[in-house]
Amino acid sequence: MEYTQIMTGSNFTNVLGFILLGFSDDPNLQGLLFGIFLIIYVSILLGNGFIIVITKTDSTLQTPMYFFLGNFSFLEICYTSVTLPKMLTDLCTKNRNISFMECAVQLCFFLIFGVTECFLLTAMAYDRYVAICKPLYYPLIMNHKVCVYLVIASWIGAIPGQIWQTYQIFSLPFCGSNKLNHAFCDITPVLEVACGDISMNESAIYAATVVFAVVPFLLILTSYIRIITSILKLQSSKGRHKAFSTCSSHLIVVSLFFGSGIIMYLRPKSSHFAGTDKVLSLFYNMVTPMFNPLIYSLRNKDVIIAMKKILPTSLGKQ
C-alpha cells in the first residue's frame, strides 16, 4: 500500500514513510537487476565469508595483517546487508515502500558501517606502515592487544557521530513528495524531500565527510608515501617486489572505496544528479565488497596457499 502524508498545523506534512524509486520501472529490467544484485550479494557473502574462515583457521595467517583482513571482510558483509536485501525484496515484490523508522535505521547503520570502513582501512594502512618502515619493532607495536583495540575503536568510534547525524536529518520536517529517487535511504535523497532550511545539515555533512573520510584518507596517503619511500631504499629487487605486493591490494580497495565515497559526499550540491549518485553508491556499497576477496586472494600468495589447503581438489589442479 502507499504511505500517506498527514497535514500538520504548520503546513508541513507528517511523512509516515517513503517510496524508493530504485533504478528502473521497466519490469523486464527489474528482473535483470534482481538477478545481477542477487549474484553480487551471494558473491559478497561467499567471498568475504571464505576470507573470514581462512584467516581464522589457517595457522600461517594468524598475523595482524590477516586479523584486520578478517574483520574487514566481516564488515563488508554487514555493510552490504544493510541495503542489498531490501533492494532485492523491492525488485522481487515490486513494493518499494519503506517506513519512516526503517529508513532512519537503514541510513544510520549504513553511515556507521561506512565510517567504520574508513577507520578500519586506516588501521590496516598503519599496520603496513609499521611492518615495512619499522620491521624490528613490528611484533612489539602491533601485538594482538593493540590490534584488538584498533578494531574496537574503529567500530565504536563511528557510532555516536552517525547516530547524531541521522537524528538531525530525520528531525527535519518533510513535505511535498515522499518519493526518494534512490535505491536505498541515503543522505542526499532524504534531504531532497526535507522542508525548511537544510543548510546546517548540509554543512554538517561536509564537516563529517572531512573528519570521517578525508582525514582517514590523508592518513592512509601519508602512510603510503612513507612506505613507498622506505621500499625504494631497499637494494634487493625481490624485497621491493614483495613489499609492494603486500600493499597493492590494500591500495586498490582504498582507491575504490574512498574515491567513490568522497566524490559522492563532497561534490557541490549543483552537481548532484540522481543517476550519478546511484552509480557512485554501487561502487562503495557493492563493487568494493564484491571485489575485496578477489583483490586480496589473487594478489596474495599466503591467501592462495591457504585456499589450496581448504580446496585442494579444485585449486590444486590449477
C-alpha atoms as a printed R data frame, in Angstrom:
    type eleno elety resid chain resno      x       y       z
1   ATOM     1    CA   MET     A     1  0.000   0.000   0.000
2   ATOM     2    CA   GLU     A     2  1.018   3.628  -0.494
3   ATOM     3    CA   TYR     A     3  2.191   5.551   2.540
4   ATOM     4    CA   THR     A     4  0.069   8.594   3.274
5   ATOM     5    CA   GLN     A     5  1.110  12.062   4.434
6   ATOM     6    CA   ILE     A     6 -0.776  13.867   7.193
7   ATOM     7    CA   MET     A     7 -1.005  17.660   7.112
8   ATOM     8    CA   THR     A     8  0.076  19.470  10.250
9   ATOM     9    CA   GLY     A     9 -0.804  22.913  11.559
10  ATOM    10    CA   SER     A    10  2.493  24.355  10.317
11  ATOM    11    CA   ASN     A    11  1.640  23.413   6.720
12  ATOM    12    CA   PHE     A    12  4.254  20.641   6.739
13  ATOM    13    CA   THR     A    13  3.390  17.013   6.227
14  ATOM    14    CA   ASN     A    14  3.986  14.208   8.633
15  ATOM    15    CA   VAL     A    15  5.595  11.599   6.395
16  ATOM    16    CA   LEU     A    16  4.717   8.085   7.505
17  ATOM    17    CA   GLY     A    17  7.077   6.501   5.008
18  ATOM    18    CA   PHE     A    18  8.928   6.860   1.736
19  ATOM    19    CA   ILE     A    19  8.810   5.247  -1.695
20  ATOM    20    CA   LEU     A    20 12.169   4.184  -3.127
21  ATOM    21    CA   LEU     A    21 12.156   4.736  -6.882
22  ATOM    22    CA   GLY     A    22 15.088   2.384  -7.424
23  ATOM    23    CA   PHE     A    23 16.886   2.051 -10.743
24  ATOM    24    CA   SER     A    24 14.066   1.396 -13.203
25  ATOM    25    CA   ASP     A    25 10.294   0.951 -13.603
26  ATOM    26    CA   ASP     A    26 10.725  -1.450 -16.521
27  ATOM    27    CA   PRO     A    27  9.512  -4.920 -15.347
28  ATOM    28    CA   ASN     A    28 11.986  -6.688 -17.653
29  ATOM    29    CA   LEU     A    29 14.877  -4.568 -16.448
30  ATOM    30    CA   GLN     A    30 13.822  -5.123 -12.822
31  ATOM    31    CA   GLY     A    31 14.149  -8.870 -13.364
32  ATOM    32    CA   LEU     A    32 17.610  -8.389 -14.823
33  ATOM    33    CA   LEU     A    33 18.619  -6.114 -11.939
34  ATOM    34    CA   PHE     A    34 17.321  -8.650  -9.415
35  ATOM    35    CA   GLY     A    35 19.497 -11.339 -10.989
36  ATOM    36    CA   ILE     A    36 22.580  -9.086 -11.077
37  ATOM    37    CA   PHE     A    37 22.161  -7.857  -7.492
38  ATOM    38    CA   LEU     A    38 21.469 -11.377  -6.233
39  ATOM    39    CA   ILE     A    39 24.679 -12.648  -7.836
40  ATOM    40    CA   ILE     A    40 26.587  -9.713  -6.353
41  ATOM    41    CA   TYR     A    41 25.165 -10.298  -2.856
42  ATOM    42    CA   VAL     A    42 25.826 -14.047  -2.919
43  ATOM    43    CA   SER     A    43 29.365 -13.350  -4.185
44  ATOM    44    CA   ILE     A    44 29.932 -10.891  -1.334
45  ATOM    45    CA   LEU     A    45 28.663 -13.359   1.267
46  ATOM    46    CA   LEU     A    46 30.640 -16.330  -0.074
47  ATOM    47    CA   GLY     A    47 33.834 -14.450  -0.923
48  ATOM    48    CA   ASN     A    48 34.127 -12.468   2.295
49  ATOM    49    CA   GLY     A    49 32.849 -15.406   4.337
50  ATOM    50    CA   PHE     A    50 35.614 -17.546   2.887
51  ATOM    51    CA   ILE     A    51 38.223 -14.903   3.764
52  ATOM    52    CA   ILE     A    52 36.914 -14.906   7.366
53  ATOM    53    CA   VAL     A    53 37.174 -18.707   7.572
54  ATOM    54    CA   ILE     A    54 40.725 -18.998   6.246
55  ATOM    55    CA   THR     A    55 42.041 -16.104   8.352
56  ATOM    56    CA   LYS     A    56 40.606 -17.744  11.470
57  ATOM    57    CA   THR     A    57 41.571 -21.365  10.768
58  ATOM    58    CA   ASP     A    58 44.887 -21.306   8.912
59  ATOM    59    CA   SER     A    59 47.857 -21.110  11.272
60  ATOM    60    CA   THR     A    60 50.033 -19.243   8.747
61  ATOM    61    CA   LEU     A    61 47.515 -16.389   8.609
62  ATOM    62    CA   GLN     A    62 47.495 -15.642  12.334
63  ATOM    63    CA   THR     A    63 49.176 -12.259  11.893
64  ATOM    64    CA   PRO     A    64 47.933  -8.677  12.404
65  ATOM    65    CA   MET     A    65 47.526  -8.152   8.643
66  ATOM    66    CA   TYR     A    66 45.106 -11.057   8.292
67  ATOM    67    CA   PHE     A    67 43.414 -10.287  11.596
68  ATOM    68    CA   PHE     A    68 42.442  -6.925  10.112
69  ATOM    69    CA   LEU     A    69 41.512  -8.545   6.802
70  ATOM    70    CA   GLY     A    70 39.146 -10.991   8.533
71  ATOM    71    CA   ASN     A    71 37.457  -8.160  10.405
72  ATOM    72    CA   PHE     A    72 37.298  -6.090   7.222
73  ATOM    73    CA   SER     A    73 35.566  -8.946   5.389
74  ATOM    74    CA   PHE     A    74 33.023  -9.253   8.208
75  ATOM    75    CA   LEU     A    75 32.414  -5.504   7.981
76  ATOM    76    CA   GLU     A    76 31.850  -5.755   4.214
77  ATOM    77    CA   ILE     A    77 29.133  -8.361   4.785
78  ATOM    78    CA   CYS     A    78 27.441  -6.134   7.379
79  ATOM    79    CA   TYR     A    79 27.762  -3.056   5.159
80  ATOM    80    CA   THR     A    80 26.075  -4.582   2.126
81  ATOM    81    CA   SER     A    81 23.458  -6.391   4.223
82  ATOM    82    CA   VAL     A    82 22.050  -3.026   5.288
83  ATOM    83    CA   THR     A    83 20.897  -2.217   1.750
84  ATOM    84    CA   LEU     A    84 21.059  -5.176  -0.651
85  ATOM    85    CA   PRO     A    85 18.426  -7.480   0.941
86  ATOM    86    CA   LYS     A    86 15.905  -4.622   0.931
87  ATOM    87    CA   MET     A    87 16.780  -3.796  -2.686
88  ATOM    88    CA   LEU     A    88 16.313  -7.438  -3.691
89  ATOM    89    CA   THR     A    89 12.978  -7.594  -1.873
90  ATOM    90    CA   ASP     A    90 11.782  -4.418  -3.587
91  ATOM    91    CA   LEU     A    91 12.754  -5.759  -7.018
92  ATOM    92    CA   CYS     A    92 11.097  -9.108  -6.321
93  ATOM    93    CA   THR     A    93  7.831  -7.868  -4.790
94  ATOM    94    CA   LYS     A    94  7.681  -4.538  -6.663
95  ATOM    95    CA   ASN     A    95  6.754  -2.977  -3.317
96  ATOM    96    CA   ARG     A    96  9.172  -0.097  -2.796
97  ATOM    97    CA   ASN     A    97  7.670   1.317   0.376
98  ATOM    98    CA   ILE     A    98  9.858   1.862   3.400
99  ATOM    99    CA   SER     A    99  8.600   3.252   6.671
100 ATOM   100    CA   PHE     A   100  9.978   6.422   8.217
101 ATOM   101    CA   MET     A   101 11.634   4.475  11.049
102 ATOM   102    CA   GLU     A   102 13.009   1.760   8.736
103 ATOM   103    CA   CYS     A   103 14.544   4.441   6.540
104 ATOM   104    CA   ALA     A   104 16.158   6.127   9.544
105 ATOM   105    CA   VAL     A   105 17.539   2.831  10.852
106 ATOM   106    CA   GLN     A   106 18.861   1.860   7.407
107 ATOM   107    CA   LEU     A   107 20.604   5.210   6.956
108 ATOM   108    CA   CYS     A   108 22.057   5.097  10.474
109 ATOM   109    CA   PHE     A   109 23.621   1.646  10.045
110 ATOM   110    CA   PHE     A   110 24.712   2.500   6.512
111 ATOM   111    CA   LEU     A   111 26.628   5.514   7.849
112 ATOM   112    CA   ILE     A   112 28.039   3.643  10.850
113 ATOM   113    CA   PHE     A   113 29.407   0.798   8.727
114 ATOM   114    CA   GLY     A   114 30.717   3.256   6.114
115 ATOM   115    CA   VAL     A   115 32.662   5.268   8.695
116 ATOM   116    CA   THR     A   116 33.876   2.058  10.360
117 ATOM   117    CA   GLU     A   117 35.277   1.008   6.990
118 ATOM   118    CA   CYS     A   118 37.168   4.322   6.743
119 ATOM   119    CA   PHE     A   119 38.675   3.774  10.191
120 ATOM   120    CA   LEU     A   120 39.499   0.112   9.610
121 ATOM   121    CA   LEU     A   121 41.207   0.832   6.285
122 ATOM   122    CA   THR     A   122 43.285   3.438   8.132
123 ATOM   123    CA   ALA     A   123 44.259   0.874  10.787
124 ATOM   124    CA   MET     A   124 45.264  -1.553   8.025
125 ATOM   125    CA   ALA     A   125 47.437   1.146   6.434
126 ATOM   126    CA   TYR     A   126 49.106   1.790   9.797
127 ATOM   127    CA   ASP     A   127 49.797  -1.936  10.113
128 ATOM   128    CA   ARG     A   128 51.545  -1.933   6.717
129 ATOM   129    CA   TYR     A   129 53.479   1.204   7.676
130 ATOM   130    CA   VAL     A   130 54.843  -0.380  10.853
131 ATOM   131    CA   ALA     A   131 55.592  -3.688   9.074
132 ATOM   132    CA   ILE     A   132 57.646  -2.055   6.310
133 ATOM   133    CA   CYS     A   133 59.066   1.084   7.930
134 ATOM   134    CA   LYS     A   134 59.682  -0.311  11.437
135 ATOM   135    CA   PRO     A   135 60.105  -4.075  10.902
136 ATOM   136    CA   LEU     A   136 62.225  -4.666  14.018
137 ATOM   137    CA   TYR     A   137 59.553  -3.109  16.249
138 ATOM   138    CA   TYR     A   138 56.603  -4.655  14.400
139 ATOM   139    CA   PRO     A   139 55.919  -7.564  16.836
140 ATOM   140    CA   LEU     A   140 56.112  -5.153  19.769
141 ATOM   141    CA   ILE     A   141 53.972  -2.357  18.310
142 ATOM   142    CA   MET     A   142 51.363  -4.478  16.521
143 ATOM   143    CA   ASN     A   143 50.752  -7.048  19.241
144 ATOM   144    CA   HIS     A   144 47.387  -8.773  19.470
145 ATOM   145    CA   LYS     A   145 46.049  -6.433  22.155
146 ATOM   146    CA   VAL     A   146 46.817  -3.355  20.054
147 ATOM   147    CA   CYS     A   147 45.148  -4.931  17.011
148 ATOM   148    CA   VAL     A   148 42.008  -5.713  19.016
149 ATOM   149    CA   TYR     A   149 41.921  -2.157  20.389
150 ATOM   150    CA   LEU     A   150 42.236  -0.704  16.886
151 ATOM   151    CA   VAL     A   151 39.348  -2.817  15.600
152 ATOM   152    CA   ILE     A   152 37.139  -1.966  18.584
153 ATOM   153    CA   ALA     A   153 37.982   1.724  18.235
154 ATOM   154    CA   SER     A   154 37.091   1.568  14.519
155 ATOM   155    CA   TRP     A   155 33.630   0.210  15.354
156 ATOM   156    CA   ILE     A   156 32.843   2.267  18.437
157 ATOM   157    CA   GLY     A   157 34.320   5.495  17.062
158 ATOM   158    CA   ALA     A   158 31.814   5.504  14.217
159 ATOM   159    CA   ILE     A   159 28.656   5.101  16.291
160 ATOM   160    CA   PRO     A   160 27.999   8.375  18.218
161 ATOM   161    CA   GLY     A   161 28.527  10.798  15.342
162 ATOM   162    CA   GLN     A   162 26.422   8.834  12.867
163 ATOM   163    CA   ILE     A   163 23.534   8.386  15.314
164 ATOM   164    CA   TRP     A   164 23.569  12.149  15.863
165 ATOM   165    CA   GLN     A   165 23.787  12.791  12.124
166 ATOM   166    CA   THR     A   166 20.795  10.532  11.460
167 ATOM   167    CA   TYR     A   167 18.800  12.127  14.275
168 ATOM   168    CA   GLN     A   168 19.435  15.596  12.870
169 ATOM   169    CA   ILE     A   169 18.328  14.582   9.376
170 ATOM   170    CA   PHE     A   170 15.135  12.806  10.442
171 ATOM   171    CA   SER     A   171 14.216  15.577  12.867
172 ATOM   172    CA   LEU     A   172 13.606  17.800   9.852
173 ATOM   173    CA   PRO     A   173 10.029  18.381   8.654
174 ATOM   174    CA   PHE     A   174  9.180  16.685   5.345
175 ATOM   175    CA   CYS     A   175  6.803  17.999   2.736
176 ATOM   176    CA   GLY     A   176  5.791  17.542  -0.873
177 ATOM   177    CA   SER     A   177  6.759  14.250  -2.446
178 ATOM   178    CA   ASN     A   178  7.699  11.286  -0.282
179 ATOM   179    CA   LYS     A   179  9.490   9.595  -3.194
180 ATOM   180    CA   LEU     A   180 13.215   9.046  -2.791
181 ATOM   181    CA   ASN     A   181 14.997   8.917  -6.140
182 ATOM   182    CA   HIS     A   182 17.421   6.255  -4.973
183 ATOM   183    CA   ALA     A   183 17.600   2.523  -4.345
184 ATOM   184    CA   PHE     A   184 18.010   2.884  -0.571
185 ATOM   185    CA   CYS     A   185 17.901   5.582   2.111
186 ATOM   186    CA   ASP     A   186 20.967   7.747   1.664
187 ATOM   187    CA   ILE     A   187 21.620  11.281   2.900
188 ATOM   188    CA   THR     A   188 21.192  13.179  -0.364
189 ATOM   189    CA   PRO     A   189 17.809  11.755  -1.483
190 ATOM   190    CA   VAL     A   190 16.359  12.111   2.037
191 ATOM   191    CA   LEU     A   191 17.419  15.766   2.295
192 ATOM   192    CA   GLU     A   192 15.902  16.445  -1.122
193 ATOM   193    CA   VAL     A   193 12.395  15.821   0.244
194 ATOM   194    CA   ALA     A   194 13.010  17.685   3.514
195 ATOM   195    CA   CYS     A   195 11.446  21.091   4.161
196 ATOM   196    CA   GLY     A   196 12.793  24.222   5.754
197 ATOM   197    CA   ASP     A   197 16.382  25.357   5.963
198 ATOM   198    CA   ILE     A   198 18.731  22.394   5.497
199 ATOM   199    CA   SER     A   199 21.917  24.472   5.145
200 ATOM   200    CA   MET     A   200 23.068  23.489   8.642
201 ATOM   201    CA   ASN     A   201 22.544  19.819   7.822
202 ATOM   202    CA   GLU     A   202 24.477  20.168   4.573
203 ATOM   203    CA   SER     A   203 27.331  21.903   6.403
204 ATOM   204    CA   ALA     A   204 27.337  19.125   8.997
205 ATOM   205    CA   ILE     A   205 27.524  16.530   6.218
206 ATOM   206    CA   TYR     A   206 30.523  18.252   4.620
207 ATOM   207    CA   ALA     A   207 32.216  18.531   8.024
208 ATOM   208    CA   ALA     A   208 31.518  14.861   8.825
209 ATOM   209    CA   THR     A   209 32.860  13.802   5.418
210 ATOM   210    CA   VAL     A   210 36.073  15.713   6.070
211 ATOM   211    CA   VAL     A   211 36.506  14.266   9.584
212 ATOM   212    CA   PHE     A   212 35.437  10.683   8.897
213 ATOM   213    CA   ALA     A   213 36.573  10.216   5.296
214 ATOM   214    CA   VAL     A   214 39.052  12.862   4.125
215 ATOM   215    CA   VAL     A   215 41.207  12.796   7.277
216 ATOM   216    CA   PRO     A   216 41.497   8.963   7.293
217 ATOM   217    CA   PHE     A   217 42.269   9.080   3.564
218 ATOM   218    CA   LEU     A   218 45.047  11.633   4.155
219 ATOM   219    CA   LEU     A   219 46.453   9.484   6.967
220 ATOM   220    CA   ILE     A   220 46.469   6.488   4.626
221 ATOM   221    CA   LEU     A   221 48.108   8.582   1.917
222 ATOM   222    CA   THR     A   222 50.783   9.774   4.361
223 ATOM   223    CA   SER     A   223 51.436   6.191   5.458
224 ATOM   224    CA   TYR     A   224 51.913   5.041   1.882
225 ATOM   225    CA   ILE     A   225 54.198   7.921   0.985
226 ATOM   226    CA   ARG     A   226 56.464   6.788   3.824
227 ATOM   227    CA   ILE     A   227 56.014   3.135   2.851
228 ATOM   228    CA   ILE     A   228 56.952   3.761  -0.788
229 ATOM   229    CA   THR     A   229 59.928   5.863   0.283
230 ATOM   230    CA   SER     A   230 61.158   3.009   2.505
231 ATOM   231    CA   ILE     A   231 60.575   0.397  -0.213
232 ATOM   232    CA   LEU     A   232 62.544   2.369  -2.793
233 ATOM   233    CA   LYS     A   233 65.508   2.393  -0.393
234 ATOM   234    CA   LEU     A   234 65.645  -1.421  -0.417
235 ATOM   235    CA   GLN     A   235 68.544  -2.686  -2.507
236 ATOM   236    CA   SER     A   236 67.017  -6.068  -3.271
237 ATOM   237    CA   SER     A   237 64.555  -6.047  -6.189
238 ATOM   238    CA   LYS     A   238 62.943  -9.159  -4.748
239 ATOM   239    CA   GLY     A   239 62.457  -7.366  -1.434
240 ATOM   240    CA   ARG     A   240 60.918  -4.357  -3.172
241 ATOM   241    CA   HIS     A   241 58.544  -6.565  -5.133
242 ATOM   242    CA   LYS     A   242 57.461  -8.448  -2.005
243 ATOM   243    CA   ALA     A   243 56.900  -5.214  -0.079
244 ATOM   244    CA   PHE     A   244 54.865  -3.686  -2.904
245 ATOM   245    CA   SER     A   245 52.767  -6.845  -3.274
246 ATOM   246    CA   THR     A   246 51.714  -6.738   0.391
247 ATOM   247    CA   CYS     A   247 50.448  -3.160  -0.035
248 ATOM   248    CA   SER     A   248 48.970  -3.132  -3.546
249 ATOM   249    CA   SER     A   249 45.775  -4.990  -2.588
250 ATOM   250    CA   HIS     A   250 45.018  -2.552   0.207
251 ATOM   251    CA   LEU     A   251 45.713   0.420  -2.069
252 ATOM   252    CA   ILE     A   252 43.248  -0.845  -4.689
253 ATOM   253    CA   VAL     A   253 40.475  -1.246  -2.099
254 ATOM   254    CA   VAL     A   254 41.244   2.186  -0.626
255 ATOM   255    CA   SER     A   255 41.084   3.806  -4.078
256 ATOM   256    CA   LEU     A   256 37.730   2.198  -4.928
257 ATOM   257    CA   PHE     A   257 36.055   2.963  -1.610
258 ATOM   258    CA   PHE     A   258 37.395   6.412  -0.770
259 ATOM   259    CA   GLY     A   259 37.365   7.612  -4.364
260 ATOM   260    CA   SER     A   260 33.651   6.975  -4.893
261 ATOM   261    CA   GLY     A   261 32.655   7.954  -1.345
262 ATOM   262    CA   ILE     A   262 34.476  11.300  -1.248
263 ATOM   263    CA   ILE     A   263 33.212  12.238  -4.715
264 ATOM   264    CA   MET     A   264 29.691  11.373  -3.620
265 ATOM   265    CA   TYR     A   265 29.589  13.474  -0.439
266 ATOM   266    CA   LEU     A   266 31.984  16.345  -1.211
267 ATOM   267    CA   ARG     A   267 30.598  17.362  -4.601
268 ATOM   268    CA   PRO     A   268 28.790  20.709  -4.771
269 ATOM   269    CA   LYS     A   269 25.038  20.444  -4.435
270 ATOM   270    CA   SER     A   270 24.554  21.705  -8.005
271 ATOM   271    CA   SER     A   271 26.454  18.710  -9.403
272 ATOM   272    CA   HIS     A   272 24.296  16.091  -7.691
273 ATOM   273    CA   PHE     A   273 22.252  14.073 -10.157
274 ATOM   274    CA   ALA     A   274 20.160  11.044  -9.193
275 ATOM   275    CA   GLY     A   275 21.665   8.810 -11.896
276 ATOM   276    CA   THR     A   276 25.250   9.682 -10.962
277 ATOM   277    CA   ASP     A   277 24.549   9.243  -7.238
278 ATOM   278    CA   LYS     A   278 23.080   5.794  -7.847
279 ATOM   279    CA   VAL     A   279 26.116   4.667  -9.832
280 ATOM   280    CA   LEU     A   280 28.548   6.013  -7.230
281 ATOM   281    CA   SER     A   281 26.584   4.297  -4.453
282 ATOM   282    CA   LEU     A   282 27.061   0.983  -6.285
283 ATOM   283    CA   PHE     A   283 30.832   1.404  -6.099
284 ATOM   284    CA   TYR     A   284 31.228   1.941  -2.371
285 ATOM   285    CA   ASN     A   285 28.282  -0.238  -1.359
286 ATOM   286    CA   MET     A   286 28.628  -3.215  -3.728
287 ATOM   287    CA   VAL     A   287 31.643  -3.151  -6.027
288 ATOM   288    CA   THR     A   288 34.293  -2.797  -3.308
289 ATOM   289    CA   PRO     A   289 32.805  -5.534  -1.047
290 ATOM   290    CA   MET     A   290 32.432  -7.847  -4.063
291 ATOM   291    CA   PHE     A   291 35.996  -7.402  -5.319
292 ATOM   292    CA   ASN     A   292 37.609  -7.321  -1.867
293 ATOM   293    CA   PRO     A   293 38.060 -11.152  -1.659
294 ATOM   294    CA   LEU     A   294 39.332 -11.315  -5.263
295 ATOM   295    CA   ILE     A   295 41.782  -8.459  -4.777
296 ATOM   296    CA   TYR     A   296 43.254  -9.934  -1.595
297 ATOM   297    CA   SER     A   297 43.258 -13.573  -2.737
298 ATOM   298    CA   LEU     A   298 44.555 -13.214  -6.301
299 ATOM   299    CA   ARG     A   299 47.350 -10.843  -5.267
300 ATOM   300    CA   ASN     A   300 48.392 -12.641  -2.074
301 ATOM   301    CA   LYS     A   301 50.404 -15.861  -2.120
302 ATOM   302    CA   ASP     A   302 49.692 -16.662   1.544
303 ATOM   303    CA   VAL     A   303 45.928 -16.500   0.940
304 ATOM   304    CA   ILE     A   304 46.231 -18.629  -2.224
305 ATOM   305    CA   ILE     A   305 48.179 -21.280  -0.295
306 ATOM   306    CA   ALA     A   306 45.581 -21.268   2.495
307 ATOM   307    CA   MET     A   307 42.791 -21.595  -0.084
308 ATOM   308    CA   LYS     A   308 44.522 -24.590  -1.669
309 ATOM   309    CA   LYS     A   309 44.652 -26.303   1.728
310 ATOM   310    CA   ILE     A   310 40.879 -25.943   2.110
311 ATOM   311    CA   LEU     A   311 40.026 -26.621  -1.544
312 ATOM   312    CA   PRO     A   312 42.815 -28.960  -2.678
313 ATOM   313    CA   THR     A   313 40.879 -30.677  -5.445
314 ATOM   314    CA   SER     A   314 39.586 -27.560  -7.136
315 ATOM   315    CA   LEU     A   315 42.569 -25.266  -6.690
316 ATOM   316    CA   GLY     A   316 45.375 -27.803  -6.600
317 ATOM   317    CA   LYS     A   317 44.976 -28.640 -10.303
318 ATOM   318    CA   GLN     A   318 45.245 -25.004 -11.405
